[in-house]
Short mmCIF file of C-alpha atoms in Angstrom, two decimals:
data_model
loop_
_atom_site.label_atom_id
_atom_site.label_comp_id
_atom_site.label_asym_id
_atom_site.label_seq_id
_atom_site.Cartn_x
_atom_site.Cartn_y
_atom_site.Cartn_z
CA MET A 27 -90.11 78.34 -82.48
CA GLU A 28 -92.24 76.19 -84.69
CA GLY A 29 -91.80 76.51 -88.45
CA LEU A 30 -93.95 78.92 -90.39
CA PRO A 31 -96.89 77.38 -92.30
CA VAL A 32 -95.40 77.92 -95.74
CA PRO A 33 -94.05 75.41 -98.28
CA VAL A 34 -90.29 74.92 -98.16
CA THR A 35 -88.63 75.40 -101.56
CA ALA A 36 -85.08 74.63 -102.62
CA PHE A 37 -84.25 78.24 -101.74
CA GLY A 38 -85.87 78.34 -98.32
CA PRO A 39 -89.42 79.10 -97.15
CA LEU A 40 -88.92 82.87 -97.53
CA HIS A 41 -88.06 82.60 -101.21
CA LEU A 42 -90.91 84.87 -102.32
CA LEU A 43 -89.70 87.59 -99.97
CA VAL A 44 -86.20 87.18 -101.40
CA LEU A 45 -87.58 87.66 -104.90
CA ARG A 46 -89.34 90.86 -103.78
CA VAL A 47 -86.05 92.31 -102.47
CA HIS A 48 -84.27 91.54 -105.74
CA ARG A 49 -87.15 92.93 -107.79
CA LEU A 50 -87.08 96.18 -105.80
CA ALA A 51 -83.29 96.43 -106.18
CA ASN A 52 -83.40 95.81 -109.94
CA THR A 53 -86.15 98.36 -110.60
CA GLY A 54 -84.42 101.32 -108.98
CA ARG A 55 -86.22 101.17 -105.63
CA GLY A 56 -83.04 100.71 -103.64
CA HIS A 57 -84.16 102.23 -100.33
CA GLU A 58 -87.24 100.01 -100.29
CA ALA A 59 -85.10 96.97 -101.15
CA ILE A 60 -82.71 97.64 -98.26
CA ALA A 61 -85.53 98.21 -95.76
CA ALA A 62 -87.29 95.02 -96.92
CA ALA A 63 -84.05 93.00 -96.78
CA ASP A 64 -83.37 94.11 -93.19
CA ALA A 65 -86.90 93.17 -92.12
CA TYR A 66 -86.80 89.82 -93.88
CA LEU A 67 -83.34 89.00 -92.51
CA ALA A 68 -84.71 89.33 -88.97
CA LEU A 69 -87.62 87.08 -89.95
CA ALA A 70 -85.32 84.51 -91.59
CA ARG A 71 -83.16 84.29 -88.47
CA ALA A 72 -86.21 83.99 -86.23
CA CYS A 73 -87.71 81.10 -88.18
CA GLY A 74 -84.38 79.40 -88.90
CA ASP A 75 -84.45 79.88 -92.67
CA ALA A 76 -80.67 79.82 -93.20
CA LYS A 77 -81.04 79.24 -96.95
CA SER A 78 -82.71 82.60 -97.57
CA ILE A 79 -80.20 84.68 -95.59
CA PRO A 80 -77.43 84.78 -98.27
CA TYR A 81 -79.97 85.72 -100.97
CA LEU A 82 -81.35 88.55 -98.83
CA ILE A 83 -77.86 89.89 -98.21
CA GLN A 84 -77.20 89.61 -101.93
CA GLY A 85 -80.35 91.59 -102.76
CA LYS A 86 -79.30 94.30 -100.31
CA MET A 87 -75.84 94.32 -101.90
CA TYR A 88 -77.29 94.82 -105.40
CA ALA A 89 -79.51 97.64 -104.12
CA ASN A 90 -76.38 99.43 -102.89
CA LEU A 91 -74.70 98.79 -106.25
CA HIS A 92 -77.55 100.37 -108.21
CA MET A 93 -77.66 103.33 -105.79
CA GLY A 94 -73.94 103.99 -106.20
CA ARG A 95 -73.19 103.16 -102.56
CA TYR A 96 -70.05 101.21 -103.35
CA PRO A 97 -68.34 100.94 -99.92
CA GLU A 98 -71.57 99.67 -98.32
CA GLY A 99 -72.10 97.20 -101.16
CA ALA A 100 -68.53 95.94 -100.97
CA GLU A 101 -68.90 95.37 -97.22
CA LEU A 102 -71.99 93.24 -97.86
CA ALA A 103 -70.11 91.32 -100.58
CA GLU A 104 -67.32 90.54 -98.11
CA ARG A 105 -69.89 89.33 -95.60
CA LEU A 106 -71.55 87.16 -98.22
CA LEU A 107 -68.18 85.76 -99.24
CA ARG A 108 -67.49 84.59 -95.68
CA LEU A 109 -70.87 82.82 -95.58
CA HIS A 110 -70.26 80.98 -98.85
CA ARG A 111 -66.77 79.91 -97.83
CA ALA A 112 -68.08 78.57 -94.53
CA ASN A 113 -70.74 76.59 -96.42
CA GLY A 114 -68.23 75.28 -98.97
CA SER A 115 -70.22 76.56 -101.97
CA ALA A 116 -67.62 77.11 -104.71
CA LEU A 117 -69.94 78.57 -107.36
CA ALA A 118 -71.65 80.90 -104.89
CA GLU A 119 -68.19 82.00 -103.78
CA ALA A 120 -67.19 82.59 -107.42
CA LYS A 121 -70.27 84.73 -108.09
CA THR A 122 -69.68 86.84 -104.98
CA LEU A 123 -66.00 87.27 -105.87
CA CYS A 124 -67.15 88.69 -109.23
CA ASP A 125 -69.62 91.01 -107.52
CA LEU A 126 -66.90 92.17 -105.12
CA ALA A 127 -64.60 92.73 -108.11
CA HIS A 128 -67.35 94.87 -109.66
CA PHE A 129 -67.32 97.11 -106.58
CA ASP A 130 -63.50 97.18 -106.67
CA ILE A 131 -63.57 98.34 -110.30
CA LEU A 132 -66.08 101.08 -109.57
CA ARG A 133 -63.75 102.29 -106.80
CA SER A 134 -60.66 102.02 -109.10
CA ARG A 135 -59.14 99.25 -106.96
CA TYR A 136 -58.00 97.30 -109.99
CA VAL A 137 -55.39 95.06 -108.34
CA ASP A 138 -57.98 93.71 -105.90
CA ALA A 139 -60.55 93.43 -108.69
CA MET A 140 -58.32 91.38 -110.98
CA ARG A 141 -57.30 89.08 -108.14
CA ASN A 142 -60.95 88.43 -107.24
CA LEU A 143 -61.94 87.85 -110.87
CA ALA A 144 -59.01 85.47 -111.32
CA ARG A 145 -60.00 83.46 -108.25
CA ALA A 146 -63.57 83.31 -109.49
CA ALA A 147 -62.48 82.12 -112.94
CA VAL A 148 -60.44 79.27 -111.45
CA LEU A 149 -63.39 78.21 -109.28
CA MET A 150 -65.76 78.27 -112.25
CA ASP A 151 -63.39 76.20 -114.39
CA ALA A 152 -63.67 73.24 -112.02
CA PRO A 153 -66.36 70.65 -112.89
CA HIS A 154 -69.73 71.52 -111.30
CA PRO A 155 -73.09 69.73 -111.48
CA TYR A 156 -75.14 72.92 -111.02
CA ARG A 157 -75.50 74.56 -114.44
CA ASP A 158 -77.78 77.38 -113.28
CA ARG A 159 -75.37 78.42 -110.54
CA ARG A 160 -72.48 78.50 -112.99
CA VAL A 161 -74.56 80.62 -115.39
CA SER A 162 -75.25 83.07 -112.56
CA ALA A 163 -71.56 83.26 -111.61
CA LEU A 164 -70.52 83.68 -115.25
CA CYS A 165 -73.04 86.51 -115.65
CA SER A 166 -71.50 88.37 -112.69
CA PHE A 167 -68.04 87.81 -114.19
CA ALA A 168 -69.17 89.30 -117.51
CA GLU A 169 -70.74 92.32 -115.79
CA ALA A 170 -67.57 93.02 -113.81
CA ALA A 171 -65.42 92.65 -116.95
CA THR A 172 -67.75 95.05 -118.78
CA ALA A 173 -67.41 97.62 -115.99
CA ALA A 174 -63.61 97.40 -116.43
CA GLU A 175 -64.01 97.74 -120.24
CA MET A 176 -62.34 94.35 -120.67
CA TYR A 177 -64.36 93.50 -123.76
CA GLU A 178 -62.33 90.40 -124.57
CA ASN A 179 -63.18 88.77 -121.26
CA ALA A 180 -66.81 89.94 -121.21
CA ALA A 181 -67.44 88.72 -124.77
CA ALA A 182 -65.87 85.32 -124.01
CA ALA A 183 -68.14 84.97 -120.96
CA TYR A 184 -71.24 85.90 -122.97
CA GLU A 185 -70.28 83.38 -125.65
CA GLN A 186 -70.20 80.69 -122.98
CA LEU A 187 -73.55 81.86 -121.67
CA SER A 188 -75.06 81.74 -125.16
CA GLU A 189 -74.33 78.01 -125.27
CA THR A 190 -76.94 77.46 -122.54
CA THR A 191 -79.41 80.34 -122.94
CA SER A 192 -80.28 83.14 -125.36
CA ALA A 193 -81.13 85.50 -122.50
CA PHE A 194 -77.76 87.25 -122.74
CA ASP A 195 -77.54 87.61 -126.53
CA LEU A 196 -78.37 91.32 -126.57
CA VAL A 197 -75.90 92.06 -123.79
CA HIS A 198 -73.30 90.17 -125.81
CA ALA A 199 -74.23 92.26 -128.87
CA MET A 200 -73.85 95.44 -126.84
CA THR A 201 -70.38 94.35 -125.67
CA LEU A 202 -69.36 93.72 -129.28
CA LEU A 203 -70.82 97.09 -130.30
CA TYR A 204 -68.86 99.15 -127.78
CA TRP A 205 -65.74 97.08 -128.43
CA GLY A 206 -66.09 97.83 -132.13
CA LEU A 207 -66.59 101.56 -131.48
CA ARG A 208 -63.46 101.75 -129.34
CA LEU A 209 -61.39 99.80 -131.90
CA ASP A 210 -62.57 102.14 -134.64
CA HIS A 211 -61.49 105.17 -132.59
CA ILE A 212 -57.91 103.91 -132.24
CA GLY A 213 -57.65 103.18 -135.96
CA ARG A 214 -58.07 99.38 -135.93
CA HIS A 215 -60.86 99.53 -138.48
CA ASP A 216 -60.84 95.92 -139.74
CA GLU A 217 -61.12 94.52 -136.21
CA ALA A 218 -63.81 97.11 -135.45
CA ALA A 219 -65.84 96.05 -138.50
CA ASP A 220 -65.64 92.40 -137.44
CA ARG A 221 -67.10 93.16 -133.98
CA LEU A 222 -69.75 95.46 -135.43
CA HIS A 223 -70.88 92.89 -138.01
CA ARG A 224 -71.17 90.24 -135.28
CA SER A 225 -73.15 92.66 -133.12
CA ALA A 226 -75.45 93.55 -136.01
CA ALA A 227 -76.19 89.89 -136.74
CA ILE A 228 -77.35 89.27 -133.16
CA THR A 229 -79.26 92.55 -132.85
CA ARG A 230 -81.01 92.23 -136.21
CA ARG A 231 -82.27 88.77 -135.26
CA HIS A 232 -83.86 90.20 -132.12
CA ALA A 233 -85.18 93.25 -133.99
CA ASP A 234 -86.93 90.96 -136.47
CA GLN A 235 -88.54 89.05 -133.61
CA ARG A 236 -89.56 92.21 -131.71
CA PRO A 237 -89.93 95.10 -134.17
CA ASP A 238 -91.55 97.33 -131.51
CA ASP A 239 -88.54 97.12 -129.16
CA MET A 240 -87.04 100.59 -129.45
CA GLY A 241 -83.96 99.67 -127.38
CA THR A 242 -82.98 96.97 -129.85
CA ALA A 243 -83.72 99.40 -132.70
CA ALA A 244 -81.34 101.97 -131.17
CA MET A 245 -78.58 99.38 -130.84
CA LEU A 246 -79.02 98.26 -134.41
CA ALA A 247 -79.11 101.89 -135.63
CA LEU A 248 -75.77 102.68 -133.96
CA THR A 249 -74.17 99.50 -135.33
CA LEU A 250 -75.39 100.20 -138.87
CA ALA A 251 -74.33 103.85 -138.68
CA LYS A 252 -70.74 102.86 -137.83
CA LEU A 253 -70.77 100.26 -140.61
CA GLY A 254 -71.77 102.98 -143.10
CA ASP A 255 -75.31 101.80 -143.72
CA VAL A 256 -76.57 105.25 -142.80
CA ILE A 257 -80.03 105.44 -144.43
CA PRO A 258 -81.64 102.58 -142.46
CA ALA A 259 -79.64 103.70 -139.41
CA GLU A 260 -81.12 107.20 -139.62
CA LYS A 261 -84.66 105.83 -140.00
CA LEU A 262 -84.33 103.50 -137.01
CA ALA A 263 -82.76 106.21 -134.85
CA ARG A 264 -85.40 108.85 -135.64
CA GLU A 265 -88.20 106.40 -134.81
CA ALA A 266 -86.58 105.37 -131.52
CA ILE A 267 -85.44 108.66 -129.94
CA MET A 268 -88.68 110.08 -128.58
CA PRO A 269 -90.18 106.79 -127.29
CA LEU A 270 -86.90 106.05 -125.50
CA ARG A 271 -86.66 109.53 -123.98
CA THR A 272 -90.29 109.39 -122.90
CA ALA A 273 -89.71 106.02 -121.25
CA GLU A 274 -86.53 107.45 -119.61
CA SER A 275 -84.52 104.63 -121.21
CA PHE A 276 -81.50 106.89 -121.32
CA GLN A 277 -78.81 104.41 -122.34
CA TYR A 278 -80.71 103.42 -125.48
CA ALA A 279 -81.71 107.05 -126.07
CA ARG A 280 -78.00 107.94 -126.07
CA MET A 281 -77.41 105.23 -128.65
CA ALA A 282 -80.21 106.53 -130.84
CA HIS A 283 -78.97 110.15 -130.70
CA LEU A 284 -75.41 109.02 -131.43
CA ALA A 285 -76.56 106.81 -134.32
CA LEU A 286 -78.53 109.68 -135.81
CA GLY A 287 -75.59 112.06 -135.42
CA ILE A 288 -73.15 109.68 -137.12
CA SER A 289 -75.64 109.01 -139.96
CA LEU A 290 -76.26 112.72 -140.53
CA ARG A 291 -72.53 113.48 -140.48
CA ALA A 292 -71.92 110.86 -143.15
CA GLN A 293 -74.60 112.54 -145.28
CA GLY A 294 -73.10 116.02 -144.84
CA ALA A 295 -75.73 117.43 -142.44
CA LEU A 296 -73.00 118.49 -140.02
CA ALA A 297 -74.82 121.05 -137.86
CA GLU A 298 -77.72 118.68 -137.20
CA ALA A 299 -75.25 115.86 -136.61
CA ARG A 300 -73.47 117.94 -133.94
CA THR A 301 -76.81 118.69 -132.24
CA GLU A 302 -77.63 114.97 -131.96
CA ILE A 303 -74.21 114.00 -130.62
CA VAL A 304 -74.36 116.82 -128.06
CA ALA A 305 -77.78 115.50 -127.00
CA ALA A 306 -76.24 112.05 -126.51
CA GLY A 307 -73.56 113.58 -124.29
CA GLU A 308 -76.09 115.50 -122.22
CA LEU A 309 -77.96 112.27 -121.46
CA CYS A 310 -74.79 110.93 -119.80
CA ALA A 311 -75.90 112.97 -116.78
CA PHE A 312 -78.41 110.17 -116.12
CA GLY A 313 -75.70 107.54 -115.58
CA GLY A 314 -74.43 104.90 -117.94
CA ARG A 315 -71.44 102.79 -118.83
CA PRO A 316 -67.93 104.13 -118.16
CA ASP A 317 -66.99 103.82 -121.84
CA GLU A 318 -69.91 105.84 -123.22
CA GLN A 319 -68.54 109.30 -122.51
CA PRO A 320 -65.17 108.68 -124.24
CA ILE A 321 -67.04 107.29 -127.27
CA ILE A 322 -69.41 110.26 -127.48
CA ARG A 323 -66.54 112.70 -126.90
CA PHE A 324 -64.57 111.20 -129.80
CA GLU A 325 -67.55 111.34 -132.18
CA ARG A 326 -68.22 114.93 -131.14
CA ALA A 327 -64.60 115.94 -131.80
CA LEU A 328 -64.73 114.18 -135.18
CA THR A 329 -67.90 116.11 -136.05
CA ALA A 330 -66.35 119.41 -134.93
CA LEU A 331 -63.39 118.73 -137.22
CA ALA A 332 -65.75 118.06 -140.12
CA LEU A 333 -67.58 121.32 -139.41
CA ASP A 334 -64.40 123.39 -139.19
CA ASP A 335 -61.04 122.07 -140.35
CA GLY A 336 -59.25 124.93 -138.63
CA GLN A 337 -56.29 124.63 -136.27
CA SER A 338 -58.37 124.86 -133.10
CA SER A 339 -60.68 122.04 -134.21
CA ARG A 340 -57.69 119.94 -135.25
CA ASP A 341 -55.96 120.60 -131.92
CA LEU A 342 -59.13 119.57 -130.09
CA PHE A 343 -59.44 116.39 -132.13
CA ASP A 344 -55.76 115.51 -131.60
CA ALA A 345 -56.19 115.96 -127.85
CA VAL A 346 -59.28 113.74 -127.76
CA ALA A 347 -57.60 111.13 -129.98
CA GLY A 348 -54.57 111.11 -127.69
CA GLN A 349 -56.79 110.67 -124.65
CA THR A 350 -58.62 107.84 -126.43
CA ARG A 351 -55.35 106.01 -127.09
CA GLU A 352 -54.27 106.49 -123.46
CA LEU A 353 -57.58 105.10 -122.16
CA TRP A 354 -57.14 102.12 -124.47
CA ARG A 355 -53.62 101.56 -123.14
CA MET A 356 -54.94 101.61 -119.56
CA ARG A 357 -57.68 99.18 -120.59
CA LEU A 358 -55.08 96.79 -122.02
CA GLN A 359 -53.16 97.00 -118.75
CA ARG A 360 -56.25 95.76 -116.91
CA VAL A 361 -56.60 92.85 -119.37
CA ALA A 362 -52.93 91.97 -118.76
CA MET A 363 -53.40 92.27 -114.99
CA LEU A 364 -56.27 89.79 -115.10
CA ARG A 365 -54.25 87.38 -117.26
CA GLN A 366 -51.31 87.52 -114.84
CA ALA A 367 -53.59 87.16 -111.80
CA ARG A 368 -55.25 84.17 -113.46
CA GLN A 369 -51.87 82.52 -114.04
CA GLN A 370 -50.94 83.09 -110.39
CA GLU A 371 -54.26 81.68 -109.17
CA GLU A 372 -53.91 78.61 -111.39
CA ALA A 373 -50.38 78.03 -110.11
CA GLU A 374 -51.58 78.43 -106.52
CA SER A 375 -54.51 76.10 -107.16
CA ALA A 376 -52.16 73.48 -108.66
CA ARG A 377 -49.83 73.81 -105.68
CA ALA A 378 -52.75 73.40 -103.27
CA ARG A 379 -53.93 70.29 -105.15
CA ALA A 380 -50.42 68.85 -105.00
CA GLU A 381 -50.27 69.53 -101.27
CA ARG A 382 -53.65 67.86 -100.77
CA GLU A 383 -52.41 64.82 -102.67
CA VAL A 384 -49.33 64.63 -100.46
CA LEU A 385 -51.62 64.70 -97.41
CA ARG A 386 -54.18 62.23 -98.82
CA ASP A 387 -54.35 58.50 -98.17
CA PRO A 388 -54.60 56.87 -101.63
CA LEU A 389 -56.78 53.96 -100.49
CA THR A 390 -59.50 55.81 -98.60
CA GLY A 391 -59.17 59.40 -99.81
CA LEU A 392 -58.95 60.62 -96.22
CA GLY A 393 -56.04 62.53 -94.75
CA ASN A 394 -52.94 60.44 -94.12
CA ARG A 395 -50.42 60.14 -91.28
CA ARG A 396 -48.61 63.26 -92.48
CA ARG A 397 -51.87 65.21 -92.27
CA PHE A 398 -52.35 63.84 -88.76
CA ASP A 399 -48.90 65.03 -87.69
CA LEU A 400 -49.52 68.50 -89.17
CA LEU A 401 -52.78 68.78 -87.22
CA LEU A 402 -50.99 67.86 -83.99
CA ASP A 403 -48.43 70.57 -84.78
CA ARG A 404 -51.29 73.05 -85.20
CA ILE A 405 -52.54 72.12 -81.73
CA ASP A 406 -49.06 72.71 -80.30
CA SER A 407 -48.78 76.10 -82.03
CA GLY A 408 -52.23 77.20 -80.84
CA ARG A 409 -53.70 77.34 -84.37
CA LEU A 410 -56.14 74.51 -83.61
CA ALA A 411 -57.75 75.25 -80.27
CA GLU A 412 -60.68 73.99 -78.21
CA PRO A 413 -63.46 73.10 -78.44
CA LEU A 414 -61.90 70.08 -80.12
CA VAL A 415 -62.40 66.36 -79.65
CA LEU A 416 -60.14 63.67 -81.08
CA LEU A 417 -61.75 60.35 -82.03
CA LEU A 418 -59.63 57.23 -82.54
CA VAL A 419 -61.54 54.54 -84.49
CA ASP A 420 -60.19 51.00 -84.76
CA VAL A 421 -61.74 48.19 -86.84
CA ASP A 422 -62.29 45.19 -84.57
CA HIS A 423 -60.50 41.93 -85.48
CA PHE A 424 -59.38 43.37 -88.82
CA LYS A 425 -56.42 40.97 -89.18
CA ALA A 426 -58.85 38.06 -89.08
CA VAL A 427 -60.86 39.68 -91.89
CA ASN A 428 -57.75 39.97 -94.07
CA ASP A 429 -56.68 36.41 -93.31
CA ALA A 430 -60.12 34.95 -94.03
CA TYR A 431 -61.26 37.04 -97.01
CA SER A 432 -58.09 38.47 -98.65
CA HIS A 433 -56.51 41.88 -98.58
CA SER A 434 -58.71 43.16 -101.43
CA VAL A 435 -61.83 42.55 -99.32
CA GLY A 436 -60.07 44.16 -96.38
CA ASP A 437 -59.30 47.21 -98.52
CA ARG A 438 -62.96 47.42 -99.51
CA ALA A 439 -63.93 47.34 -95.85
CA LEU A 440 -61.51 50.17 -95.04
CA ARG A 441 -62.91 52.29 -97.87
CA GLU A 442 -66.44 51.77 -96.57
CA VAL A 443 -65.45 52.73 -93.01
CA ALA A 444 -63.81 55.85 -94.46
CA ARG A 445 -67.05 56.65 -96.33
CA ILE A 446 -69.02 56.37 -93.09
CA LEU A 447 -66.55 58.67 -91.34
CA ARG A 448 -66.90 61.29 -94.09
CA ALA A 449 -70.69 61.03 -93.93
CA HIS A 450 -70.64 61.93 -90.23
CA CYS A 451 -68.14 64.79 -90.55
CA ARG A 452 -68.99 68.43 -91.14
CA THR A 453 -66.92 70.78 -93.30
CA GLU A 454 -64.78 71.85 -90.33
CA ASP A 455 -64.08 68.25 -89.15
CA VAL A 456 -61.06 66.33 -90.45
CA PRO A 457 -61.11 62.52 -90.81
CA VAL A 458 -57.71 60.82 -91.16
CA ARG A 459 -56.47 57.30 -91.80
CA TYR A 460 -53.86 57.11 -89.07
CA ALA A 461 -52.38 53.70 -89.86
CA GLY A 462 -53.60 50.33 -91.10
CA ASP A 463 -57.12 49.86 -89.74
CA GLU A 464 -56.98 52.86 -87.39
CA PHE A 465 -58.70 56.15 -88.18
CA THR A 466 -58.89 59.46 -86.35
CA VAL A 467 -61.32 62.36 -86.54
CA PHE A 468 -60.47 65.89 -85.43
CA LEU A 469 -63.95 67.02 -84.44
CA ARG A 470 -64.96 70.61 -83.70
CA GLY A 471 -67.10 70.56 -80.53
CA ASP A 472 -67.17 69.47 -76.92
CA LEU A 473 -67.07 65.97 -75.45
CA GLN A 474 -70.86 65.57 -75.63
CA VAL A 475 -70.83 66.28 -79.36
CA GLY A 476 -67.91 63.87 -79.71
CA ARG A 477 -69.83 61.07 -77.95
CA GLU A 478 -72.86 61.58 -80.21
CA VAL A 479 -70.77 61.46 -83.38
CA ALA A 480 -68.74 58.49 -82.14
CA GLU A 481 -71.92 56.54 -81.36
CA ARG A 482 -73.38 57.30 -84.79
CA ILE A 483 -70.19 56.09 -86.46
CA ARG A 484 -70.13 52.92 -84.36
CA ALA A 485 -73.79 52.16 -85.11
CA ALA A 486 -73.42 52.92 -88.85
CA VAL A 487 -70.53 50.48 -89.19
CA ALA A 488 -72.26 47.78 -87.11
CA ASN A 489 -75.47 48.06 -89.18
CA SER A 490 -73.75 48.11 -92.56
CA ASP A 491 -73.31 45.12 -94.84
CA ILE A 492 -69.69 45.81 -95.74
CA ILE A 493 -68.75 42.15 -96.04
CA PRO A 494 -71.74 39.85 -96.75
CA GLY A 495 -72.24 37.44 -93.90
CA VAL A 496 -69.75 39.20 -91.63
CA ARG A 497 -70.68 41.77 -88.96
CA LEU A 498 -67.89 44.33 -89.03
CA THR A 499 -67.60 46.58 -85.96
CA VAL A 500 -65.39 49.36 -84.66
CA SER A 501 -64.24 50.51 -81.24
CA VAL A 502 -63.94 54.24 -80.61
CA GLY A 503 -61.96 56.16 -78.03
CA LEU A 504 -62.29 59.90 -77.65
CA ALA A 505 -60.85 62.71 -75.57
CA ALA A 506 -61.30 66.48 -75.51
CA LEU A 507 -58.52 69.04 -75.89
CA THR A 508 -58.06 71.02 -72.68
CA PRO A 509 -56.17 74.29 -72.12
CA GLY A 510 -52.42 73.74 -72.17
CA MET A 511 -52.69 70.20 -73.57
CA THR A 512 -50.21 69.25 -76.30
CA GLY A 513 -51.17 67.36 -79.41
CA ASP A 514 -49.23 64.32 -78.26
CA ALA A 515 -50.97 64.38 -74.88
CA LEU A 516 -54.36 64.52 -76.60
CA PHE A 517 -53.48 61.53 -78.76
CA ARG A 518 -52.24 59.51 -75.72
CA ALA A 519 -55.46 60.29 -73.85
CA THR A 520 -57.53 59.20 -76.86
CA ASP A 521 -55.46 56.02 -77.29
CA ASP A 522 -56.05 55.15 -73.61
CA ARG A 523 -59.83 55.48 -74.16
CA LEU A 524 -59.61 53.26 -77.27
CA TYR A 525 -57.80 50.61 -75.24
CA ALA A 526 -60.59 50.83 -72.64
CA ALA A 527 -63.22 50.37 -75.36
CA LYS A 528 -61.50 47.28 -76.69
CA PHE A 529 -60.91 45.89 -73.20
CA SER A 530 -64.62 46.25 -72.45
CA GLY A 531 -65.58 43.97 -75.31
CA ARG A 532 -65.20 46.03 -78.53
CA ASN A 533 -68.00 47.52 -80.65
CA THR A 534 -68.34 50.30 -78.12
CA ILE A 535 -67.09 53.81 -77.34
CA ALA A 536 -65.13 55.12 -74.37
CA SER A 537 -64.50 58.71 -73.33
#
């Protein structure tokens, strides 16, 4: 099929359709987003737009998240994860691990969630040239941490994000606000005040820039109310409640009701305060953060105690306070789980790096003879099966090059041959420096694919200017793995073909 007559962007020719799916998902039109994603996926496959496929799956995944369809969303996240791993995209893998962790948290699968977040964190810590992709992955990490009420981790992520963009400042302020509220409820008032003051500083800056933004006004009102600045808090909250309710902005409406209730309680208007806090609780029926209901419940119990200091009110408050402390303890367990999972992932990553170094040739950076032997063992154990072709590449007359130009020039030539081998290998292919001036490539594919790759390698070396004034060439032998063949038998067959290539005059391939 010929390509569609549309401009190809960095994200694939169907990028505008991808944006439509994400826009539908993010504006509460989940069913439309899923239907559009399915239609566009068929179109992307038909026209060969492989770049757009992961983004369409991602949009469909987010639609399921917003609709509360967590098993379906998690299944799409797993599918997306397999795609990114096959493509070798570390930051895309990290983002999807965070999204999968988000689904795990919403399904109370905290062990899986912390393991996925830990893996993502280790991947994001590695140096990456793509800032925007890291920002996207870090945003997903912060959202998952927020869902788990791990304020420490979410706030740290938002602080990193604020170094590159101000787009997440208000979300950071909200994290600090809820963190401060929870700290206040367990009696850690100094720490609570610190978070609340930091939240207020960010929110006030945005409120000054956009005085008509009622959501920001509600946030600032709640922060000020908890800090004891109740007169301006009451004014902001009263002005914000009805516009927010009319706009069905229920999260901010809850904040405004709660802010007004706390302000009125501080001024002694207890009955009206209770009415406002009850209204905040009723709006929880329209969804919201997992930590909102415990916060509202605590403030309601505190107001009931202020209204009536009798035994029943005190018993109710003690029960709510005890539940608040228990929820905080469980929250701290999740923070500790993530820390331990992170330590395990870092240790595993260090071990894997050490293993790679043991299997790496220091001169060329390719696999070494030990890696070669391990791959032959995998063939013998059936873990590396056909279609597989082994290439054996030998630099022609290399001893003469060393004798005439020195070993340092010879080393440079070997490094350049290794670079050419890497350039012609895919992610699933494994180039190895077997010994001296001999290289091998474990190539996924049949013999025809092997011949094409071998010829490209031979031509690339012959046409390169590795040593000025000297035409360096290679001879290549190749053989395909057949059912029942051992690794040693495959190597002997390949070596026989290399001998035939050299016998026929070098600078050629034989299969």
